[in-house]
CSV table of C-alpha atoms and ligand atoms in Angstrom, one decimal:
chain,number,residue,atom,x,y,z
U,1,MET,CA,1.9,15.1,25.5
U,2,LYS,CA,-1.2,17.3,25.1
U,3,HIS,CA,-3.7,16.9,22.3
U,4,ASN,CA,-6.1,19.6,23.2
U,5,LYS,CA,-6.3,21.4,19.9
U,6,SER,CA,-6.5,18.0,18.0
U,7,SER,CA,-9.5,17.1,20.3
U,8,GLU,CA,-11.1,20.4,19.6
U,9,ILE,CA,-10.8,20.0,15.8
U,10,PHE,CA,-11.9,16.4,16.0
U,11,ASN,CA,-15.1,17.3,17.9
U,12,GLU,CA,-15.9,19.9,15.2
U,13,ALA,CA,-14.9,17.4,12.4
U,14,LYS,CA,-17.3,14.8,13.7
U,15,LYS,CA,-20.2,17.2,13.1
U,16,TYR,CA,-19.5,17.5,9.4
U,17,ILE,CA,-17.6,14.5,8.3
U,18,PRO,CA,-18.5,10.8,9.0
U,19,GLY,CA,-16.4,9.8,12.0
U,20,GLY,CA,-14.5,13.1,11.6
U,21,VAL,CA,-12.2,11.7,8.9
U,22,ASN,CA,-12.1,11.2,5.2
U,23,SER,CA,-10.7,7.7,5.4
U,24,PRO,CA,-11.5,5.3,8.2
U,25,VAL,CA,-8.0,4.3,9.3
U,26,ARG,CA,-7.3,8.0,10.2
U,27,ALA,CA,-9.8,7.8,13.0
U,28,PHE,CA,-7.4,5.8,15.2
U,29,ARG,CA,-10.4,3.7,16.2
U,30,SER,CA,-8.7,0.3,16.1
U,31,VAL,CA,-6.3,1.6,18.7
U,32,GLY,CA,-9.0,3.2,20.8
U,33,LEU,CA,-7.8,6.7,20.5
U,34,ASP,CA,-8.8,10.0,18.8
U,35,PRO,CA,-6.8,11.1,15.9
U,36,ILE,CA,-4.1,13.8,15.9
U,37,PHE,CA,-4.5,16.6,13.4
U,38,ILE,CA,-1.4,17.5,11.5
U,39,GLU,CA,-0.1,20.9,10.8
U,40,ARG,CA,3.0,20.2,8.7
U,41,GLY,CA,5.6,17.6,7.8
U,42,GLU,CA,9.3,17.9,7.1
U,43,GLY,CA,11.6,15.1,6.1
U,44,ALA,CA,10.8,12.1,8.3
U,45,LYS,CA,8.9,14.1,10.9
U,46,ILE,CA,5.4,15.4,11.2
U,47,TYR,CA,4.1,18.1,13.6
U,48,ASP,CA,0.6,18.2,15.0
U,49,VAL,CA,-1.6,21.2,15.7
U,50,ASP,CA,-0.6,21.0,19.4
U,51,GLY,CA,3.0,21.5,18.5
U,52,ASN,CA,3.9,17.8,19.1
U,53,GLU,CA,6.6,16.3,16.9
U,54,TYR,CA,6.7,12.7,15.7
U,55,ILE,CA,9.0,10.4,13.7
U,56,ASP,CA,6.5,9.4,11.0
U,57,TYR,CA,6.2,5.8,10.0
U,58,ILE,CA,2.9,6.3,8.1
U,59,CYS,CA,4.4,8.6,5.4
U,60,SER,CA,0.9,9.2,4.0
U,61,TRP,CA,0.6,5.3,3.7
U,62,GLY,CA,3.3,5.1,1.2
U,63,PRO,CA,3.5,8.0,-1.3
U,64,LEU,CA,6.2,9.8,0.6
U,65,ILE,CA,9.2,7.6,0.0
U,66,LEU,CA,11.2,10.8,-0.2
U,67,GLY,CA,9.8,12.2,3.0
U,68,HIS,CA,7.6,15.2,3.7
U,69,SER,CA,7.9,18.5,1.7
U,70,ASN,CA,11.1,17.4,0.0
U,71,GLU,CA,12.4,20.4,-1.9
U,72,LYS,CA,13.6,18.2,-4.8
U,73,VAL,CA,10.1,16.6,-5.2
U,74,LEU,CA,8.5,20.1,-5.0
U,75,GLU,CA,10.8,21.6,-7.6
U,76,GLY,CA,8.9,23.4,-10.3
U,77,ILE,CA,5.4,22.8,-8.7
U,78,ASP,CA,4.8,26.5,-8.1
U,79,GLU,CA,5.2,27.2,-11.8
U,80,VAL,CA,3.0,24.3,-12.9
U,81,LEU,CA,0.3,25.5,-10.4
U,82,ARG,CA,0.4,29.1,-11.7
U,83,ARG,CA,0.2,28.0,-15.4
U,84,GLY,CA,-3.1,26.2,-14.7
U,85,THR,CA,-4.3,23.3,-12.5
U,86,SER,CA,-6.3,21.2,-15.0
U,87,TYR,CA,-7.3,21.5,-18.6
U,88,GLY,CA,-9.4,18.5,-19.7
U,89,VAL,CA,-7.2,18.2,-22.7
U,90,PRO,CA,-3.8,16.5,-22.8
U,91,THR,CA,-0.5,17.7,-21.5
U,92,GLU,CA,3.0,16.6,-22.3
U,93,ILE,CA,3.9,15.6,-18.7
U,94,GLU,CA,1.4,12.8,-19.0
U,95,VAL,CA,3.4,11.3,-21.8
U,96,LYS,CA,6.7,11.7,-20.0
U,97,MET,CA,5.2,10.1,-16.9
U,98,ALA,CA,3.8,7.1,-18.9
U,99,LYS,CA,7.1,6.6,-20.6
U,100,LEU,CA,9.0,6.5,-17.2
U,101,ILE,CA,6.6,3.8,-15.9
U,102,VAL,CA,6.8,1.8,-19.1
U,103,GLU,CA,10.6,2.0,-19.0
U,104,ALA,CA,10.7,0.8,-15.4
U,105,TYR,CA,8.5,-2.2,-15.9
U,106,PRO,CA,9.3,-4.6,-18.7
U,107,SER,CA,5.8,-6.2,-18.4
U,108,ILE,CA,4.2,-2.9,-19.2
U,109,ASP,CA,3.8,-1.5,-22.8
U,110,MET,CA,1.2,1.0,-22.0
U,111,VAL,CA,-0.3,2.7,-19.0
U,112,ARG,CA,-3.5,4.7,-18.2
U,113,MET,CA,-3.6,7.3,-15.4
U,114,VAL,CA,-6.4,7.4,-12.9
U,115,ASN,CA,-6.9,9.2,-9.6
U,116,SER,CA,-6.5,6.5,-6.9
U,117,GLY,CA,-5.4,3.0,-6.3
U,118,THR,CA,-9.1,2.0,-6.0
U,119,GLU,CA,-9.8,3.3,-9.5
U,120,ALA,CA,-6.7,1.5,-10.8
U,121,THR,CA,-7.7,-2.0,-9.6
U,122,MET,CA,-11.3,-1.5,-10.5
U,123,SER,CA,-10.4,-0.4,-14.0
U,124,ALA,CA,-7.8,-3.1,-14.5
U,125,LEU,CA,-10.3,-5.8,-13.6
U,126,ARG,CA,-12.8,-4.4,-16.1
U,127,VAL,CA,-10.2,-4.5,-18.8
U,128,ALA,CA,-9.2,-8.0,-17.9
U,129,ARG,CA,-12.8,-9.1,-18.1
U,130,GLY,CA,-13.3,-7.3,-21.4
U,131,TYR,CA,-10.1,-8.9,-22.8
U,132,THR,CA,-10.9,-12.4,-21.7
U,133,GLY,CA,-14.7,-12.2,-22.1
U,134,ARG,CA,-15.0,-13.9,-18.7
U,135,ASN,CA,-16.6,-12.7,-15.5
U,136,LYS,CA,-15.0,-14.3,-12.5
U,137,ILE,CA,-12.0,-12.9,-10.7
U,138,LEU,CA,-9.9,-14.4,-7.9
U,139,LYS,CA,-8.5,-12.5,-5.0
U,140,PHE,CA,-6.8,-13.4,-1.7
U,141,GLU,CA,-8.1,-13.0,1.8
U,142,GLY,CA,-6.2,-10.3,3.6
U,143,CYS,CA,-5.2,-8.4,0.4
U,144,TYR,CA,-6.8,-5.0,0.0
U,145,HIS,CA,-7.3,-3.5,-3.4
U,146,GLY,CA,-9.3,-0.4,-2.6
U,147,HIS,CA,-13.0,-0.1,-1.9
U,148,SER,CA,-14.7,-0.9,-5.2
U,149,ASP,CA,-17.8,-3.1,-4.8
U,150,SER,CA,-16.5,-6.4,-6.3
U,151,LEU,CA,-13.4,-6.3,-4.2
U,152,LEU,CA,-15.0,-5.7,-0.8
U,153,VAL,CA,-15.3,-9.4,0.0
U,154,LYS,CA,-14.0,-12.0,2.4
U,155,SER,CA,-14.1,-15.7,1.9
U,156,GLY,CA,-17.3,-17.6,2.5
U,157,SER,CA,-17.3,-20.1,5.4
U,158,GLY,CA,-15.4,-23.4,5.4
U,159,THR,CA,-14.1,-24.5,2.0
U,160,LEU,CA,-16.3,-22.2,0.0
U,161,THR,CA,-14.4,-20.1,-2.4
U,162,PHE,CA,-17.1,-17.5,-3.3
U,163,GLY,CA,-16.8,-14.2,-1.6
U,164,VAL,CA,-19.3,-12.6,0.8
U,165,PRO,CA,-19.5,-8.8,1.0
U,166,THR,CA,-17.6,-7.2,3.9
U,167,SER,CA,-19.7,-4.0,3.7
U,168,PRO,CA,-23.4,-3.3,3.7
U,169,GLY,CA,-24.2,-1.6,0.4
U,170,VAL,CA,-22.4,-4.2,-1.6
U,171,PRO,CA,-25.0,-6.5,-3.1
U,172,ALA,CA,-24.3,-10.2,-2.8
U,173,ASP,CA,-24.9,-10.3,-6.6
U,174,THR,CA,-22.1,-7.9,-7.2
U,175,VAL,CA,-19.6,-10.2,-5.5
U,176,LYS,CA,-20.9,-13.4,-6.8
U,177,ASP,CA,-18.1,-13.6,-9.4
U,178,THR,CA,-15.4,-12.8,-6.9
U,179,LEU,CA,-13.7,-15.9,-5.7
U,180,VAL,CA,-11.5,-15.7,-2.6
U,181,SER,CA,-8.6,-17.9,-1.8
U,182,ARG,CA,-5.8,-18.2,0.7
U,183,TYR,CA,-2.6,-16.1,0.2
U,184,ASN,CA,0.5,-18.2,-0.5
U,185,ASP,CA,-1.5,-21.3,-1.0
U,186,LEU,CA,-0.9,-22.3,-4.6
U,187,ASP,CA,-2.6,-25.7,-4.3
U,188,ALA,CA,-5.9,-24.0,-3.4
U,189,VAL,CA,-5.6,-21.8,-6.4
U,190,LYS,CA,-4.8,-24.8,-8.6
U,191,LYS,CA,-8.0,-26.5,-7.4
U,192,ILE,CA,-10.1,-23.5,-8.1
U,193,PHE,CA,-8.7,-23.3,-11.6
U,194,GLU,CA,-9.3,-27.0,-12.2
U,195,GLU,CA,-12.9,-26.5,-11.4
U,196,GLN,CA,-13.6,-23.0,-12.9
U,197,GLY,CA,-10.5,-22.0,-14.7
U,198,GLU,CA,-12.3,-21.4,-18.0
U,199,GLU,CA,-14.6,-18.8,-16.4
U,200,ILE,CA,-11.9,-16.8,-14.5
U,201,ALA,CA,-10.8,-13.5,-16.1
U,202,ALA,CA,-8.1,-12.5,-13.7
U,203,ILE,CA,-6.2,-13.1,-10.5
U,204,ILE,CA,-5.5,-10.0,-8.5
U,205,VAL,CA,-2.8,-10.1,-5.8
U,206,GLU,CA,-0.6,-7.9,-3.7
U,207,PRO,CA,2.9,-9.4,-4.4
U,208,VAL,CA,3.7,-8.5,-0.8
U,209,GLY,CA,0.7,-8.3,1.4
U,210,GLY,CA,0.7,-4.9,2.9
U,211,ASN,CA,-2.7,-4.7,4.3
U,212,MET,CA,-2.5,-7.6,6.7
U,213,GLY,CA,0.6,-6.3,8.3
U,214,VAL,CA,3.5,-7.3,6.1
U,215,VAL,CA,3.1,-10.8,4.6
U,216,PRO,CA,5.6,-11.4,1.7
U,217,GLY,CA,4.3,-13.5,-1.2
U,218,LYS,CA,6.5,-16.6,-1.7
U,219,LYS,CA,8.3,-16.5,-5.1
U,220,ALA,CA,7.0,-20.0,-6.0
U,221,PHE,CA,3.4,-18.7,-5.2
U,222,LEU,CA,3.7,-15.7,-7.4
U,223,GLN,CA,5.4,-17.6,-10.2
U,224,GLY,CA,2.8,-20.3,-9.8
U,225,LEU,CA,0.0,-17.7,-10.3
U,226,ARG,CA,1.6,-16.5,-13.4
U,227,ASP,CA,1.9,-20.1,-14.8
U,228,ILE,CA,-1.7,-20.9,-13.9
U,229,CYS,CA,-2.9,-17.7,-15.6
U,230,ASP,CA,-0.9,-18.5,-18.7
U,231,GLU,CA,-2.3,-22.1,-18.8
U,232,TYR,CA,-5.9,-21.0,-18.5
U,233,GLY,CA,-5.7,-17.7,-20.5
U,234,ALA,CA,-6.5,-15.6,-17.4
U,235,VAL,CA,-4.9,-12.2,-16.7
U,236,LEU,CA,-2.5,-11.9,-13.7
U,237,ILE,CA,-2.8,-8.5,-12.1
U,238,PHE,CA,-0.2,-7.4,-9.6
U,239,ASP,CA,-1.5,-4.7,-7.3
U,240,GLU,CA,1.6,-2.7,-6.8
U,241,VAL,CA,-0.1,0.3,-5.3
U,242,ILE,CA,2.2,-0.1,-2.3
U,243,THR,CA,5.1,-2.1,-3.7
U,244,GLY,CA,5.5,-0.2,-7.0
U,245,PHE,CA,8.6,1.9,-7.0
U,246,ARG,CA,9.0,1.1,-3.2
U,247,LEU,CA,10.6,-2.4,-3.0
U,248,ALA,CA,12.8,-1.4,-5.9
U,249,TYR,CA,12.5,1.0,-8.9
U,250,GLY,CA,10.9,-1.9,-10.9
U,251,GLY,CA,8.8,-2.9,-7.9
U,252,ALA,CA,7.9,-6.4,-6.8
U,253,GLN,CA,8.3,-7.7,-10.3
U,254,GLU,CA,12.0,-6.7,-10.3
U,255,VAL,CA,12.6,-8.1,-6.9
U,256,TYR,CA,10.8,-11.5,-7.5
U,257,GLY,CA,11.7,-11.8,-11.2
U,258,VAL,CA,8.0,-12.6,-11.9
U,259,GLU,CA,6.1,-10.6,-14.5
U,260,ALA,CA,2.4,-9.8,-14.3
U,261,HIS,CA,0.2,-9.3,-17.3
U,262,MET,CA,-1.2,-6.1,-15.8
U,263,THR,CA,0.0,-3.9,-12.9
U,264,CYS,CA,-1.8,-1.3,-10.8
U,265,PHE,CA,-0.1,1.7,-9.2
U,266,GLY,CA,-0.9,4.5,-6.8
U,267,LYS,CA,0.8,6.3,-3.9
U,268,ILE,CA,4.5,6.8,-5.0
U,269,ILE,CA,3.7,7.7,-8.6
U,270,GLY,CA,1.8,10.8,-7.3
U,271,GLY,CA,4.4,12.0,-4.9
U,272,GLY,CA,1.7,12.8,-2.4
U,273,LEU,CA,-1.0,14.1,-4.8
U,274,PRO,CA,-4.0,11.9,-5.7
U,275,VAL,CA,-3.1,9.4,-8.4
U,276,GLY,CA,-3.4,5.9,-9.7
U,277,ALA,CA,-2.5,4.0,-12.8
U,278,TYR,CA,-2.9,0.6,-14.5
U,279,GLY,CA,-0.8,-0.8,-17.3
U,280,GLY,CA,0.1,-3.9,-19.1
U,281,LYS,CA,0.9,-5.5,-22.5
U,282,LYS,CA,-0.2,-3.6,-25.5
U,283,GLU,CA,-2.8,-6.2,-26.7
U,284,ILE,CA,-4.5,-6.0,-23.3
U,285,MET,CA,-4.3,-2.2,-23.0
U,286,ASP,CA,-5.6,-1.9,-26.6
U,287,MET,CA,-9.0,-2.9,-25.1
U,288,VAL,CA,-9.2,0.4,-23.3
U,289,SER,CA,-11.3,3.2,-24.8
U,290,PRO,CA,-10.9,5.2,-27.1
U,291,VAL,CA,-8.9,2.5,-28.9
U,292,GLY,CA,-11.0,-0.5,-27.6
U,293,PRO,CA,-14.4,-1.1,-26.3
U,294,VAL,CA,-13.8,-1.1,-22.6
U,295,TYR,CA,-14.9,2.2,-21.2
U,296,GLN,CA,-12.8,4.0,-18.6
U,297,ALA,CA,-12.4,7.8,-18.1
U,298,GLY,CA,-11.6,10.5,-15.6
U,299,THR,CA,-12.0,14.3,-15.5
U,300,LEU,CA,-8.9,14.8,-13.5
U,301,SER,CA,-6.9,11.8,-14.7
U,302,GLY,CA,-3.3,12.7,-15.5
U,303,ASN,CA,-3.7,15.9,-13.6
U,304,PRO,CA,-0.7,18.1,-14.3
U,305,LEU,CA,0.1,18.8,-10.7
U,306,ALA,CA,0.0,15.1,-9.7
U,307,MET,CA,2.0,14.2,-12.8
U,308,HIS,CA,4.6,16.8,-12.0
U,309,MET,CA,5.0,15.6,-8.4
U,310,GLY,CA,5.0,11.9,-9.5
U,311,TYR,CA,7.5,12.6,-12.3
U,312,ASN,CA,9.9,14.3,-9.9
U,313,ASN,CA,9.5,11.4,-7.5
U,314,LEU,CA,10.3,8.8,-10.1
U,315,ARG,CA,13.2,10.7,-11.6
U,316,ILE,CA,14.8,11.1,-8.3
U,317,LEU,CA,14.3,7.4,-7.5
U,318,LYS,CA,15.6,6.4,-10.9
U,319,ASP,CA,18.7,8.5,-10.7
U,320,ASN,CA,19.5,7.5,-7.1
U,321,PRO,CA,19.2,3.7,-6.8
U,322,GLN,CA,21.2,4.0,-3.5
U,323,ILE,CA,17.9,5.3,-1.9
U,324,TYR,CA,16.5,1.8,-2.0
U,325,GLU,CA,19.7,0.3,-0.4
U,326,GLY,CA,19.5,3.0,2.3
U,327,ILE,CA,15.9,2.4,3.1
U,328,GLU,CA,16.4,-1.3,3.2
U,329,ALA,CA,19.5,-0.9,5.5
U,330,LYS,CA,17.4,1.2,7.9
U,331,ALA,CA,14.5,-1.2,7.8
U,332,LYS,CA,17.0,-4.0,8.6
U,333,ARG,CA,18.4,-2.1,11.5
U,334,LEU,CA,14.8,-1.5,12.8
U,335,GLU,CA,14.1,-5.2,12.4
U,336,ASP,CA,17.2,-6.2,14.3
U,337,GLY,CA,16.6,-3.7,17.1
U,338,PHE,CA,12.9,-4.5,17.5
U,339,ARG,CA,13.7,-8.3,17.5
U,340,LYS,CA,16.3,-7.8,20.2
U,341,ASN,CA,13.9,-5.7,22.3
U,342,ILE,CA,11.2,-8.4,22.0
U,343,HIS,CA,13.6,-11.2,22.8
U,344,GLU,CA,15.1,-9.4,25.8
U,345,LEU,CA,11.7,-8.5,27.3
U,346,ASN,CA,10.2,-11.8,26.4
U,347,ILE,CA,7.2,-10.3,24.5
U,348,SER,CA,5.0,-12.5,22.4
U,349,ALA,CA,5.7,-10.8,19.1
U,350,GLU,CA,7.5,-11.3,15.8
U,351,VAL,CA,9.0,-8.8,13.4
U,352,VAL,CA,8.5,-9.3,9.7
U,353,ARG,CA,10.5,-7.4,7.2
U,354,PHE,CA,10.6,-7.5,3.4
U,355,LYS,CA,13.0,-5.0,1.7
U,356,GLY,CA,11.9,-1.7,3.3
U,357,MET,CA,8.6,-2.9,4.6
U,358,VAL,CA,8.4,-3.7,8.3
U,359,CYS,CA,5.7,-4.9,10.7
U,360,VAL,CA,5.6,-6.0,14.3
U,361,PHE,CA,3.0,-8.7,14.9
U,362,PHE,CA,1.8,-9.3,18.4
U,363,ALA,CA,1.6,-13.1,18.0
U,364,GLU,CA,4.1,-15.9,17.6
U,365,GLY,CA,4.7,-18.2,14.7
U,366,GLU,CA,5.1,-17.7,11.0
U,367,PHE,CA,3.0,-15.3,8.9
U,368,HIS,CA,2.1,-16.5,5.4
U,369,SER,CA,-1.6,-15.7,5.1
U,370,TYR,CA,-4.4,-13.9,6.7
U,371,ASP,CA,-5.2,-17.0,8.8
U,372,ASP,CA,-1.8,-16.6,10.4
U,373,VAL,CA,-2.1,-12.9,11.3
U,374,LYS,CA,-5.8,-12.6,12.3
U,375,ASN,CA,-5.3,-13.8,15.9
U,376,CYS,CA,-2.7,-11.2,16.8
U,377,ASP,CA,-3.2,-9.4,20.1
U,378,THR,CA,-4.7,-6.2,18.9
U,379,ASP,CA,-5.2,-4.9,22.4
U,380,MET,CA,-1.5,-5.2,22.9
U,381,TYR,CA,-0.9,-3.4,19.6
U,382,SER,CA,-3.2,-0.6,20.8
U,383,ARG,CA,-1.2,-0.1,24.0
U,384,TYR,CA,2.0,-0.3,22.0
U,385,PHE,CA,0.8,2.3,19.5
U,386,LYS,CA,-0.3,4.7,22.3
U,387,GLY,CA,3.0,4.3,24.2
U,388,MET,CA,5.0,5.0,21.0
U,389,LEU,CA,2.8,8.0,20.1
U,390,GLU,CA,3.2,9.6,23.5
U,391,ARG,CA,7.0,9.3,23.1
U,392,GLY,CA,7.0,10.9,19.6
U,393,VAL,CA,6.8,7.9,17.2
U,394,LEU,CA,3.8,7.7,14.9
U,395,LEU,CA,3.2,4.1,13.9
U,396,PRO,CA,0.3,2.9,11.7
U,397,PRO,CA,-2.8,3.1,14.0
U,398,ALA,CA,-3.7,-0.6,13.3
U,399,GLN,CA,-2.0,-3.9,13.8
U,400,PHE,CA,-2.7,-5.0,10.2
U,401,GLU,CA,-0.7,-2.3,8.5
U,402,GLY,CA,3.0,-2.1,7.8
U,403,MET,CA,5.4,0.7,8.7
U,404,PHE,CA,6.5,3.0,5.9
U,405,LEU,CA,10.1,4.4,5.8
U,406,SER,CA,11.4,7.2,3.6
U,407,SER,CA,14.9,8.3,2.4
U,408,GLU,CA,14.7,11.0,5.0
U,409,HIS,CA,14.6,8.7,8.0
U,410,THR,CA,18.1,8.8,9.4
U,411,ILE,CA,20.0,6.2,11.3
U,412,GLU,CA,19.5,8.5,14.4
U,413,HIS,CA,15.7,8.3,13.9
U,414,ILE,CA,15.9,4.6,13.7
U,415,GLU,CA,18.1,4.2,16.8
U,416,GLU,CA,15.8,6.5,18.7
U,417,THR,CA,12.7,4.5,17.6
U,418,ILE,CA,14.4,1.3,18.8
U,419,LYS,CA,15.2,2.8,22.2
U,420,ILE,CA,11.7,4.2,22.6
U,421,GLN,CA,10.2,0.8,21.6
U,422,TYR,CA,12.3,-0.8,24.4
U,423,ASP,CA,10.8,1.5,27.0
U,424,VAL,CA,7.3,1.1,25.6
U,425,LEU,CA,7.4,-2.7,25.4
U,426,ARG,CA,8.8,-2.9,29.0
U,427,GLU,CA,5.7,-1.1,30.3
U,428,LEU,CA,3.2,-3.1,28.3
S,1,PLP,C1,-2.4,-2.6,-2.2
S,1,PLP,C2,-3.4,-1.5,-2.3
S,1,PLP,N1,-4.2,-1.5,-3.4
S,1,PLP,C3,-5.1,-0.5,-3.6
S,1,PLP,C4,-5.3,0.5,-2.6
S,1,PLP,C5,-6.3,1.6,-2.8
S,1,PLP,O1,-5.7,2.8,-3.1
S,1,PLP,P1,-6.4,4.2,-2.8
S,1,PLP,O2,-6.5,4.3,-1.3
S,1,PLP,O3,-5.5,5.2,-3.4
S,1,PLP,O4,-7.7,4.1,-3.4
S,1,PLP,C6,-4.5,0.5,-1.5
S,1,PLP,C7,-4.6,1.5,-0.4
S,1,PLP,O5,-4.0,1.5,0.6
S,1,PLP,C8,-3.5,-0.5,-1.3
S,1,PLP,O6,-2.7,-0.6,-0.2
């Protein structure tokens, strides 16, 4: 497989864009390769500028649950575009979109649109702090909530719960109120609340960890978080930027039967255009300006193009619940096929699947927290990624990311992927 044109564009890109990419994971650095540049996508496939074709398991990192350039999702977008791209005054589609989200999530009375998942979590935390009048927040190691300052933290050494910045440019003072705990470890959270519960505004959590591979939250853990928040008057924020409208139409909250006080969205609700949203109970959302005192705004928030694509996406998902069953069945087949390959070839790896989310960890054991996944063999993942890419399967270019499936992945794509994986694993 040749990547000449991609290499050419990448060399040019590096001159003008840091690392040649507009988001670090696209650089393929953690698998030691140069990125491929994409020309177009169709269904479950994408095509690079060198004419290579791939079965795509990135799917734009989640938004494309209905595949690339899906005619039904695109319906009407030309007309919306021609009418005008942005007004800075309200449009009706924003209301229709908000209503759809509120109807899908019983825990949400009101929702505010923003432009990315990062903005959604950052804003939700500000609202939670305004609502409770408290400063501290609690997050979990291995969960990613976007790149706002107070969330770019990892846990301090040993048993310390305060976070330390993971990036230069984030002042230690900014993260001093961010506590970090272990995912799926309710006792650790209880202990933190016993000591500092009255000062904690919110817990933010990915109900299924999707940024440390795939690490499902245990139901008792998530319910326990809700109970602790209720007991101490803190706000439980589910970051459903990945899981929202992906695990089920009602997201992780429907699947687990655990309700958050606030929920963050992104990805699927924009159908591939830039979007984010946060919502929750009315009394919390009433804190948001212009009704309440907590300031939050956005020039392009609720953009008519993004709303149109998102609305189409959600309507299709709502009207076709079998899409979720289909994706889960295909994910299950991938899981079984991958597991069989790994077993037959005696590879040190495990497959984790939750609903339609799948990940191959190059390590053995069980995966319940970041501690469990961090020692995976990332060199092996790199070789695996490269082998799959060369044979026409585009996986996430990092061990600690899950695979994304769409309604457009057929059982033939899945069987082909399993077969290719066998050949690649055999040569590792
Ligand atoms: C769970 C989660 N939250 C928040 C974000 C940030 O979203 P965005 O990249 O749109 O800012 C991401 C991005 O991958 C995510 O996976």
